Coordinates of C-alpha atoms in Angstrom, one line a residue:
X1 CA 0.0 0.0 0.0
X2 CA 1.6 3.0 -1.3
X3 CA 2.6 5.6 1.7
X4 CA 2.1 9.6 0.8
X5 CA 4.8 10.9 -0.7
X6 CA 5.2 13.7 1.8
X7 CA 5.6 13.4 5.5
X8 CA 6.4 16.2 7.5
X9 CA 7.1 14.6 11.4
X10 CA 8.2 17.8 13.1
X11 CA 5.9 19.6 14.7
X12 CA 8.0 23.1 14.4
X13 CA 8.3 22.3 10.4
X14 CA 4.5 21.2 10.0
X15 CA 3.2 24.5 12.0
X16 CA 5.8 26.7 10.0
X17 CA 4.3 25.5 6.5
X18 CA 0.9 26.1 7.4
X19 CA 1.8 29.2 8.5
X20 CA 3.4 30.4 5.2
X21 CA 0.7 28.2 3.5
X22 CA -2.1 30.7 5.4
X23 CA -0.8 33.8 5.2
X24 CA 1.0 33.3 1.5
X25 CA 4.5 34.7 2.2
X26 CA 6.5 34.9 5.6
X27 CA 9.8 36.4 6.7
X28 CA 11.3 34.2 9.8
X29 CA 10.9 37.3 12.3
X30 CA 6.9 36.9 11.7
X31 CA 6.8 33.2 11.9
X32 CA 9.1 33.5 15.1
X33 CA 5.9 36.4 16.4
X34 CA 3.7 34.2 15.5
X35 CA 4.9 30.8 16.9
X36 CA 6.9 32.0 20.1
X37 CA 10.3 30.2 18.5
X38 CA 13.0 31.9 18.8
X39 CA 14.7 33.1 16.0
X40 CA 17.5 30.2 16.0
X41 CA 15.0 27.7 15.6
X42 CA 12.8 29.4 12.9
X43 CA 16.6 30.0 10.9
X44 CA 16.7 26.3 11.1
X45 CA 13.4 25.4 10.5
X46 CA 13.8 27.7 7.1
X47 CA 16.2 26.0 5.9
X48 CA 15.2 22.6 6.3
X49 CA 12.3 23.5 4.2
X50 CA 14.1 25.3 1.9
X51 CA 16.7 22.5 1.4
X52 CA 13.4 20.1 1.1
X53 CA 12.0 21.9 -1.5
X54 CA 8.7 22.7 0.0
X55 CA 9.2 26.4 0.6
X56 CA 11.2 28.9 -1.7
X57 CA 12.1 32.3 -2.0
X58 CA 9.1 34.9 -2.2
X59 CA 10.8 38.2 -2.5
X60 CA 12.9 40.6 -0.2
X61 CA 10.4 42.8 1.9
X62 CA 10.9 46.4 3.6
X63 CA 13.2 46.9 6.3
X64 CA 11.0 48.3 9.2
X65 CA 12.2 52.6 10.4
X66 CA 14.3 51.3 12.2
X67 CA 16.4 50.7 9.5
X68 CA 18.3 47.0 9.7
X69 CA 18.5 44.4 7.2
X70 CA 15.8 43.9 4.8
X71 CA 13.3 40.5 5.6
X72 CA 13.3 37.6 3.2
X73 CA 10.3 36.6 2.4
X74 CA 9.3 32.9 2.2
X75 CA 6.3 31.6 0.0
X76 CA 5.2 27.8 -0.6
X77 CA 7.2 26.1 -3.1
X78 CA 3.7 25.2 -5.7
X79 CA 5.9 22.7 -8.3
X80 CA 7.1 20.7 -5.4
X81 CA 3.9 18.1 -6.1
X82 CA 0.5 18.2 -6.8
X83 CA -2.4 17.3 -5.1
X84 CA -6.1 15.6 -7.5
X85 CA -9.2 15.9 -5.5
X86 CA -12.2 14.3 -7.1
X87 CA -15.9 14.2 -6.2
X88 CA -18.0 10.8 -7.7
X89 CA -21.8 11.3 -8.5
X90 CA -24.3 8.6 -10.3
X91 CA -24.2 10.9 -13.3
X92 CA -20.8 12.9 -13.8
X93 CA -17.2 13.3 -11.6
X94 CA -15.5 16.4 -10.9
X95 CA -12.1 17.0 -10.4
X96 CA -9.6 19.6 -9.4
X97 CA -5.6 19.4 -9.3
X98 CA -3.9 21.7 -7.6
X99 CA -0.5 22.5 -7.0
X100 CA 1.3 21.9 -3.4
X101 CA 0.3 26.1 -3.1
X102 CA -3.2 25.3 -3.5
X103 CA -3.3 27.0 -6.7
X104 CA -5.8 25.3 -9.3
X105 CA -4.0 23.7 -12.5
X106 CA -6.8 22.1 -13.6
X107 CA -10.4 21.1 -13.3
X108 CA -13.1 19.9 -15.0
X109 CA -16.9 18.0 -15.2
X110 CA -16.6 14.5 -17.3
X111 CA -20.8 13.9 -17.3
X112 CA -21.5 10.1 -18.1
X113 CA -24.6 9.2 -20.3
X114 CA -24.9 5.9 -18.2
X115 CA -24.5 6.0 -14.8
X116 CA -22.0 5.4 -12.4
X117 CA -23.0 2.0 -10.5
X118 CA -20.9 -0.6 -9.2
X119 CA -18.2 -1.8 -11.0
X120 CA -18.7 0.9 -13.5
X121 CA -17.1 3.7 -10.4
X122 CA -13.6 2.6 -9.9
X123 CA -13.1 1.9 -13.8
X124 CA -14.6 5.6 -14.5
X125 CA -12.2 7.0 -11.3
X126 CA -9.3 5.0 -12.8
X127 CA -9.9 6.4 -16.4
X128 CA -10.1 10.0 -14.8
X129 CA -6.8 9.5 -13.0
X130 CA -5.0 8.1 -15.5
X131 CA -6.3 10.7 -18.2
X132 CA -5.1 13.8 -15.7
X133 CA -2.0 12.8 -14.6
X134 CA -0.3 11.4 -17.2
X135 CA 1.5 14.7 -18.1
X136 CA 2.9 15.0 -14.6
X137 CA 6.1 12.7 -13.1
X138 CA 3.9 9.6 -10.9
X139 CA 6.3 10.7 -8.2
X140 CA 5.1 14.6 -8.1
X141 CA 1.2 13.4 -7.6
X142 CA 1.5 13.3 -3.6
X143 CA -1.5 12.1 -3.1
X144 CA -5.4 11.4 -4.1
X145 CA -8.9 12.6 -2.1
X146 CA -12.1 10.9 -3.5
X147 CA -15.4 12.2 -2.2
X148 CA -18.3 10.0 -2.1
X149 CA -22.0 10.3 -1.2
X150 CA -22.3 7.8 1.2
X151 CA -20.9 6.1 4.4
X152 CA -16.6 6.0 4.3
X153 CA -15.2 3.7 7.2
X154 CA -12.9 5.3 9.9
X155 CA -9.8 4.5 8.3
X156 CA -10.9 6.1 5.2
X157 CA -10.8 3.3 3.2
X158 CA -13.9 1.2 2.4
X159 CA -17.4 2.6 0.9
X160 CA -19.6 0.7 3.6
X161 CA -23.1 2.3 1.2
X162 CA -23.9 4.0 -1.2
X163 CA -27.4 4.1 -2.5
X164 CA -27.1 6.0 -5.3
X165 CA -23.8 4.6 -6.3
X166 CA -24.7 1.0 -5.3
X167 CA -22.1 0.1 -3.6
X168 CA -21.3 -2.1 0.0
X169 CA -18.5 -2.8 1.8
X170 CA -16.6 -1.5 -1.4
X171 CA -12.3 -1.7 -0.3
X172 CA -11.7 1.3 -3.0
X173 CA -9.1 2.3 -1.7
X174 CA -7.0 -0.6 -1.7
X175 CA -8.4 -1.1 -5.4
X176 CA -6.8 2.1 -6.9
X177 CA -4.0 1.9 -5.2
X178 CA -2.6 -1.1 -6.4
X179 CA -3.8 -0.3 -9.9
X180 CA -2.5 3.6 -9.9
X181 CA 0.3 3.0 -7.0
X182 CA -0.5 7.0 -5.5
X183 CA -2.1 7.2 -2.0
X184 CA -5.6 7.4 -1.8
X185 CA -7.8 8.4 0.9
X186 CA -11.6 8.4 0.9
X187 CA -14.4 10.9 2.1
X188 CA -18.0 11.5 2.6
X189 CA -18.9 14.5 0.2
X190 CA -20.6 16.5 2.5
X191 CA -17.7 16.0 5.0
X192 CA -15.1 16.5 2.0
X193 CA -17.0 20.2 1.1
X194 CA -16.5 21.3 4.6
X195 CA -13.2 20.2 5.0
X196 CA -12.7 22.6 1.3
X197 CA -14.1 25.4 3.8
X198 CA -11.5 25.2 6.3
X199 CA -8.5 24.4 4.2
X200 CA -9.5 26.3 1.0
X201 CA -11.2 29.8 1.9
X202 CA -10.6 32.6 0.1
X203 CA -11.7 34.9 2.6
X204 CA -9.5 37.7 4.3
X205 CA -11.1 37.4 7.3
X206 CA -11.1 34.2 9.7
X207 CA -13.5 31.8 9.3
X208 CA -16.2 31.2 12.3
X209 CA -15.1 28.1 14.4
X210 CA -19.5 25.9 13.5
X211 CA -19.9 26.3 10.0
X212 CA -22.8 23.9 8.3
X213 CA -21.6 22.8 4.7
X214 CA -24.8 21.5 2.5
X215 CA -24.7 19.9 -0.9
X216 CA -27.4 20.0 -3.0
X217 CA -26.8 17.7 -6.5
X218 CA -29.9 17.3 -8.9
X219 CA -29.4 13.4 -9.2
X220 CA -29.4 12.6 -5.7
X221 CA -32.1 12.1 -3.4
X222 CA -31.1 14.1 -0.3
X223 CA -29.2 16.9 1.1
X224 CA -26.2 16.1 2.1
X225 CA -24.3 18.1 5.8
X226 CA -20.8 18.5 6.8
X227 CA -20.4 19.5 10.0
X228 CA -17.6 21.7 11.9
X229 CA -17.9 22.2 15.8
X230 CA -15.2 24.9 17.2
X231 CA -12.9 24.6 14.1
X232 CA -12.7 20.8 14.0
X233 CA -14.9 18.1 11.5
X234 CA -17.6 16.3 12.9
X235 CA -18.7 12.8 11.2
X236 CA -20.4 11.7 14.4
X237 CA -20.1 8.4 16.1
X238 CA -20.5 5.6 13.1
X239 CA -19.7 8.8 10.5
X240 CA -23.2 9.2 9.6
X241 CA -23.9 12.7 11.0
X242 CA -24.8 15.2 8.4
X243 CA -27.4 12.4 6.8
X244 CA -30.6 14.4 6.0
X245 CA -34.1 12.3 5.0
X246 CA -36.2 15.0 3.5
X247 CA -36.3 13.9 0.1
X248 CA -35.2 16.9 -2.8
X249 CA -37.9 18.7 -4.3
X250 CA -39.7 16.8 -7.2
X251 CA -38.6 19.8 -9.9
X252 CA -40.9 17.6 -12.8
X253 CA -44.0 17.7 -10.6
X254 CA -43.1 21.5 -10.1
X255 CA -42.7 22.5 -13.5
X256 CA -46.5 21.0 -14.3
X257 CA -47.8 22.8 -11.3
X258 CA -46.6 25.9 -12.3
X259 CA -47.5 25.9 -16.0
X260 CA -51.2 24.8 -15.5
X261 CA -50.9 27.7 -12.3
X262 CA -49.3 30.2 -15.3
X263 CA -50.8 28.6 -18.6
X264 CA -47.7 29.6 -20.0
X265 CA -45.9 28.8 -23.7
X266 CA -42.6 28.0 -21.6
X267 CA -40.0 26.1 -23.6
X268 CA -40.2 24.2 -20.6
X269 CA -43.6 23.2 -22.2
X270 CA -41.9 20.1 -24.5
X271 CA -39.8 18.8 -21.6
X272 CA -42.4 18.5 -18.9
X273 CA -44.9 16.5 -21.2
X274 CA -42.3 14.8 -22.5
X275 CA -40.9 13.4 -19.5
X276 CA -37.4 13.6 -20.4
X277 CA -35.0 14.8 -17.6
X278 CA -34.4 18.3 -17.0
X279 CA -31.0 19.8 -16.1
X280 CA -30.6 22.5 -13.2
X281 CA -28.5 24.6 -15.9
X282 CA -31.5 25.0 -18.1
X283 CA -33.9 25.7 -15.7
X284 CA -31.8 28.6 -14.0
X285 CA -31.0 29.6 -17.6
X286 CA -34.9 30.2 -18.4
X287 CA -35.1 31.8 -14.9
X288 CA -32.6 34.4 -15.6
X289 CA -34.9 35.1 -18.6
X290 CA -38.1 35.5 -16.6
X291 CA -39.5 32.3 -17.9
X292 CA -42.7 32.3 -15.2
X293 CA -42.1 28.3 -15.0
X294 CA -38.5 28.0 -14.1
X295 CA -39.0 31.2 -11.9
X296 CA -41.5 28.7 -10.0
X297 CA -39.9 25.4 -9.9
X298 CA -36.4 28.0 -8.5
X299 CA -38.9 29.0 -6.1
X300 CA -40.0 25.5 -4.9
X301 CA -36.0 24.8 -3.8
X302 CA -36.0 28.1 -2.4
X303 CA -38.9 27.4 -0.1
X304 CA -37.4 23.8 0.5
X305 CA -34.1 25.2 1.1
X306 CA -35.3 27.7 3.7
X307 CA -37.1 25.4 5.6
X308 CA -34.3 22.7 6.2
X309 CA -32.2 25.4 7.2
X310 CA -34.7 26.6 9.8
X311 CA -34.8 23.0 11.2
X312 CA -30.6 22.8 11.2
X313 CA -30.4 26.4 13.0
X314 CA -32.7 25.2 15.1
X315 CA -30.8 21.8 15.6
X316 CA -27.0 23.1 15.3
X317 CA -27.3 26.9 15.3
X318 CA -23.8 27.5 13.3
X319 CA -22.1 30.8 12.3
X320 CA -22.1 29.9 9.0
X321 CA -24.4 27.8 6.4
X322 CA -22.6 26.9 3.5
X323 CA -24.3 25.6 -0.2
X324 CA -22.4 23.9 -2.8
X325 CA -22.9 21.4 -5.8
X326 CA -25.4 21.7 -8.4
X327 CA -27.3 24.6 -6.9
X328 CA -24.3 26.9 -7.2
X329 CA -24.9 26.8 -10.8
X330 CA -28.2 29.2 -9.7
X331 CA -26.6 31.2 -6.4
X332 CA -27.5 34.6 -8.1
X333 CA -31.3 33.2 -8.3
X334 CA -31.3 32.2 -5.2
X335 CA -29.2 33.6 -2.7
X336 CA -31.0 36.5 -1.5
X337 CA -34.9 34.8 -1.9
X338 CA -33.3 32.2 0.3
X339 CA -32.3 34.3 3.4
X340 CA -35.0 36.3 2.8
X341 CA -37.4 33.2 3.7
X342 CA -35.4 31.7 5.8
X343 CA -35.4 34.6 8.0
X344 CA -39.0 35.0 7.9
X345 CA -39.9 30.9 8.5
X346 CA -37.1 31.0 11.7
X347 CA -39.0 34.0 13.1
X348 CA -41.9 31.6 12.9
X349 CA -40.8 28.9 14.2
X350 CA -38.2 30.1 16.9
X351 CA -39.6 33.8 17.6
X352 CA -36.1 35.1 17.3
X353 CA -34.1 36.4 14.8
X354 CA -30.6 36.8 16.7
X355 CA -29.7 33.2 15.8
X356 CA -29.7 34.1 12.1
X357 CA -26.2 32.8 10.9
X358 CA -24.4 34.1 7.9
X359 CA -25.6 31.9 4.8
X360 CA -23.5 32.0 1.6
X361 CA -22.3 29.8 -1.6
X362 CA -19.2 28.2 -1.6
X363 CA -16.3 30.8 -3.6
X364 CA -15.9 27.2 -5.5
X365 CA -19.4 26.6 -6.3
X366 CA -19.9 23.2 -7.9
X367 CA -16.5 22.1 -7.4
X368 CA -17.0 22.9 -3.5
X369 CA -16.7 19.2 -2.9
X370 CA -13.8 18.1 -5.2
X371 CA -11.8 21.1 -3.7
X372 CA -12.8 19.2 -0.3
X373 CA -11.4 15.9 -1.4
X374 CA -7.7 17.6 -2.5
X375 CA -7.9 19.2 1.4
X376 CA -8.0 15.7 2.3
X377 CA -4.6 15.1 0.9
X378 CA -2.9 18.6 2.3
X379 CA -4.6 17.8 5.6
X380 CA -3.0 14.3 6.3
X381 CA 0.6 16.2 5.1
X382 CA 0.1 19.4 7.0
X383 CA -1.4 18.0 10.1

C-alpha cells in the first residue's frame, strides 16, 4: 500500500508550512511572532524547508524605520507536487488538481450518459486519474482525495453504502491503489465540502469556528451536511452525521404545477410533457430570462431550502451555512430569496431572529466538494 509521498514529522516544520501556507508569504521574524520560536530555531526550520524543497524564495520585503537588514520573504514552493481531489456522483465526476500552493492547474466536469454504479465507479475514477495525470512525473502526484456520497469507514478506506452509487463494503481504496500505485484516501462528500471550507477559503477574514456545509446535487435524493464544531470536522459516532431524510424537491411535478398555475408557452412546455429529464442549468437559464415556469420550480427549492435550514439552525445553530454542488450553478437566483425566507420561516418557528447565521455559496461553487477531497490530501501532510 503506497505511503504519501510527503511526510512532515516535526511539529515546528509542520506549523511553519501552514503558516506560510495561510498567510501566502513569511519572513522568519513573523513566523518566530507568530509561533513564540525563537529566531534560531525558525533560521533552522527555514532552511530545512528550503533544502526540502517545500518552501522557496518569495521576495525581499521592507526593512521596518528602524532601518536593519531587509526580511526575506518565504512563499510555498507550488511545483514541489501536486495534489487531484475528485468528487463521484451517479451521473458525472469532478475534479480539481492543484499544486502543493493550492493553486488550481486544472479542473473539470466529465458527465457520463450511463450512470456510475458498481463496477462501473472505480473503472470511470481509474480512467479520470489516468487521463489527468499522465503529463505529470507519478512521483510529483502526492496524493489522491475521492469524495463520495455515502458512508466511508474510519480509516478512510472502504465505501460501507452507497445508495445511489450502489455500492457495499466496497475496499476502494486498496483497489486504486494497487492499480495507480499514488495514495488514496476516501471521504464522505458533505464532510469533503466542509473540509474545502477550512482548508480552502478565500476569505480575508477568519472563518467562524461551527460552520454547516450542504450539498445539493440534482441526481441525488437528499441533502447532504458536513459539519464543523469549534474549528474541528464532525462525522459523528458511526460517520453518519450530516445524513438528511427530506427527500429533494420533485422539480418535474413543479414545473407542471406551475404551467397549469401560469398557462404559459414556456420552452419548458416540451420537456415536462415529455418526460425527459431536465437539467438545473436550463432551468436557471430560463429563470434568468423570466420564464414564469423555471421562476416557480427555482422558487419551490428556495422554499425547500429555507425550511431545512430553519430546522438545522434550530438543531446546530452555526455561524455559517454553506451551499455547494449543483445549486451553485443558480446562487445569483437564489441567494438572496433564500435568506429572505429563511429569515421569515425562523422567526416563525423560533420567535427570534438573533440566531440568524451568515448563509452563503461556496467561492468554488460546484466544485466545493472536489476542492474538499484535495484538502483531504494537504490535511494528512500538514497536520
Amino acid at each position: 500500500m503506497p505511503e504519501l509521498s510527503l511526510k512532515i514529522s516535526e511539529d515546528t516544520n509542520k506549523l511553519a508550512l501552514r503558516l506560510i501556507r495561510d498567510y501566502g508569504e513569511l519572513s522568519g521574524a513573523q513566523i518566530s511572532r507568530l509561533t513564540g520560536f525563537q529566531p534560531s530555531t525558525v533560521v533552522y526550520v527555514l532552511r530545512r524547508l528550503n533544502k526540502a524543497g517545500l518552501i522557496e524564495y518569495s521576495r525581499t520585503g521592507k526593512s521596518t524605520n528602524k532601518g536593519g537588514k531587509p526580511p526575506v520573504l518565504w512563499k510555498i514552493n507550488g511545483s514541489f507536487g501536486y495534489v487531484l481531489g475528485i468528487e463521484i456522483l451517479v451521473d458525472k465526476i469532478r475534479y480539481v488538481l492543484t499544486d502543493f500552493s493550492g493553486k488550481i492547474t486544472d479542473q473539470r466536469e466529465i458527465p457520463f450518459e450511463d450512470y456510475l454504479k458498481n463496477d462501473h465507479v472505480t473503472k470511470a475514477i481509474l480512467n479520470t486519474v489516468l487521463e489527468v495525470t499522465e503529463q505529470y512525473d507519478p512521483d510529483k502526484i502526492l496524493g489522491i482525495g475521492i469524495a463520495i456520497t455515502g458512508l466511508i469507514d474510519n480509516t478512510e478506506s472502504i465505501v460501507q453504502y452507497s445508495s445511489n452509487l450502489q455500492l457495499r463494503d466496497l475496499p476502494l481504496k486498496d483497489m486504486l491503489e494497487e492499480h495507480l500505485n499514488i495514495p488514496v484516501y476516501l471521504i464522505n462528500d458533505a464532510n469533503a465540502g466542509a473540509l474545502g471550507i477550512k482548508w480552502y477559503s478565500r476569505r480575508t477574514e477568519a472563518l467562524p469556528p461551527n460552520i454547516v456545509y450542504i450539498t445539493y446535487n440534482q441526481i441525488s435524493d437528499y441533502l447532504g451536511l458536513g459539519i464543523i464544531v469549534n474549528d474541528v470536522l464532525y462525522p459523528g459516532a458511526s460517520g453518519t452525521a450530516g445524513e438528511v431524510f427530506d427527500p429533494l424537491p420533485d422539480l418535474f411535478d413543479a414545473g407542471k404545477w406551475a404551467m397549469q398555475k401560469k398557462n404559459s408557452a414556456s420552452p419548458l412546455r416540451h420537456w415536462l410533457e415529455s418526460g425527459k429529464y431536465i437539467s438545473l442549468s436550463y432551468i436557471f437559464d430560463l429563470a434568468r430570462k423570466d420564464d414564469h415556469v423555471a421562476g416557480e420550480m427555482v422558487n419551490t427549492i428556495v422554499q425547500f431550502l429555507a425550511y431545512q435550514l430553519v430546522l438545522i439552525n434550530g438543531f446546530i445553530n452555526p455561524d455559517l451555512i454553506v451551499l455547494g454542488g449543483d445549486i451553485a450553478m443558480g446562487q445569483d437566483l437564489i441567494l438572496d430569496p433564500l435568506i429572505e425566507e429563511f429569515i421569515k420561516r425562523n422567526r416563525e418557528f423560533l420567535k427570534i431572529d438573533y440566531n440568524i447565521p451568515q448563509i452563503m455559496f461556496s467561492e468554488y461553487g460546484n466544485f466545493s466538494v472536489a476542492m474538499g477531497a484535495n484538502a483531504v490530501i494537504i490535511r494528512k501532510v500538514l497536520g
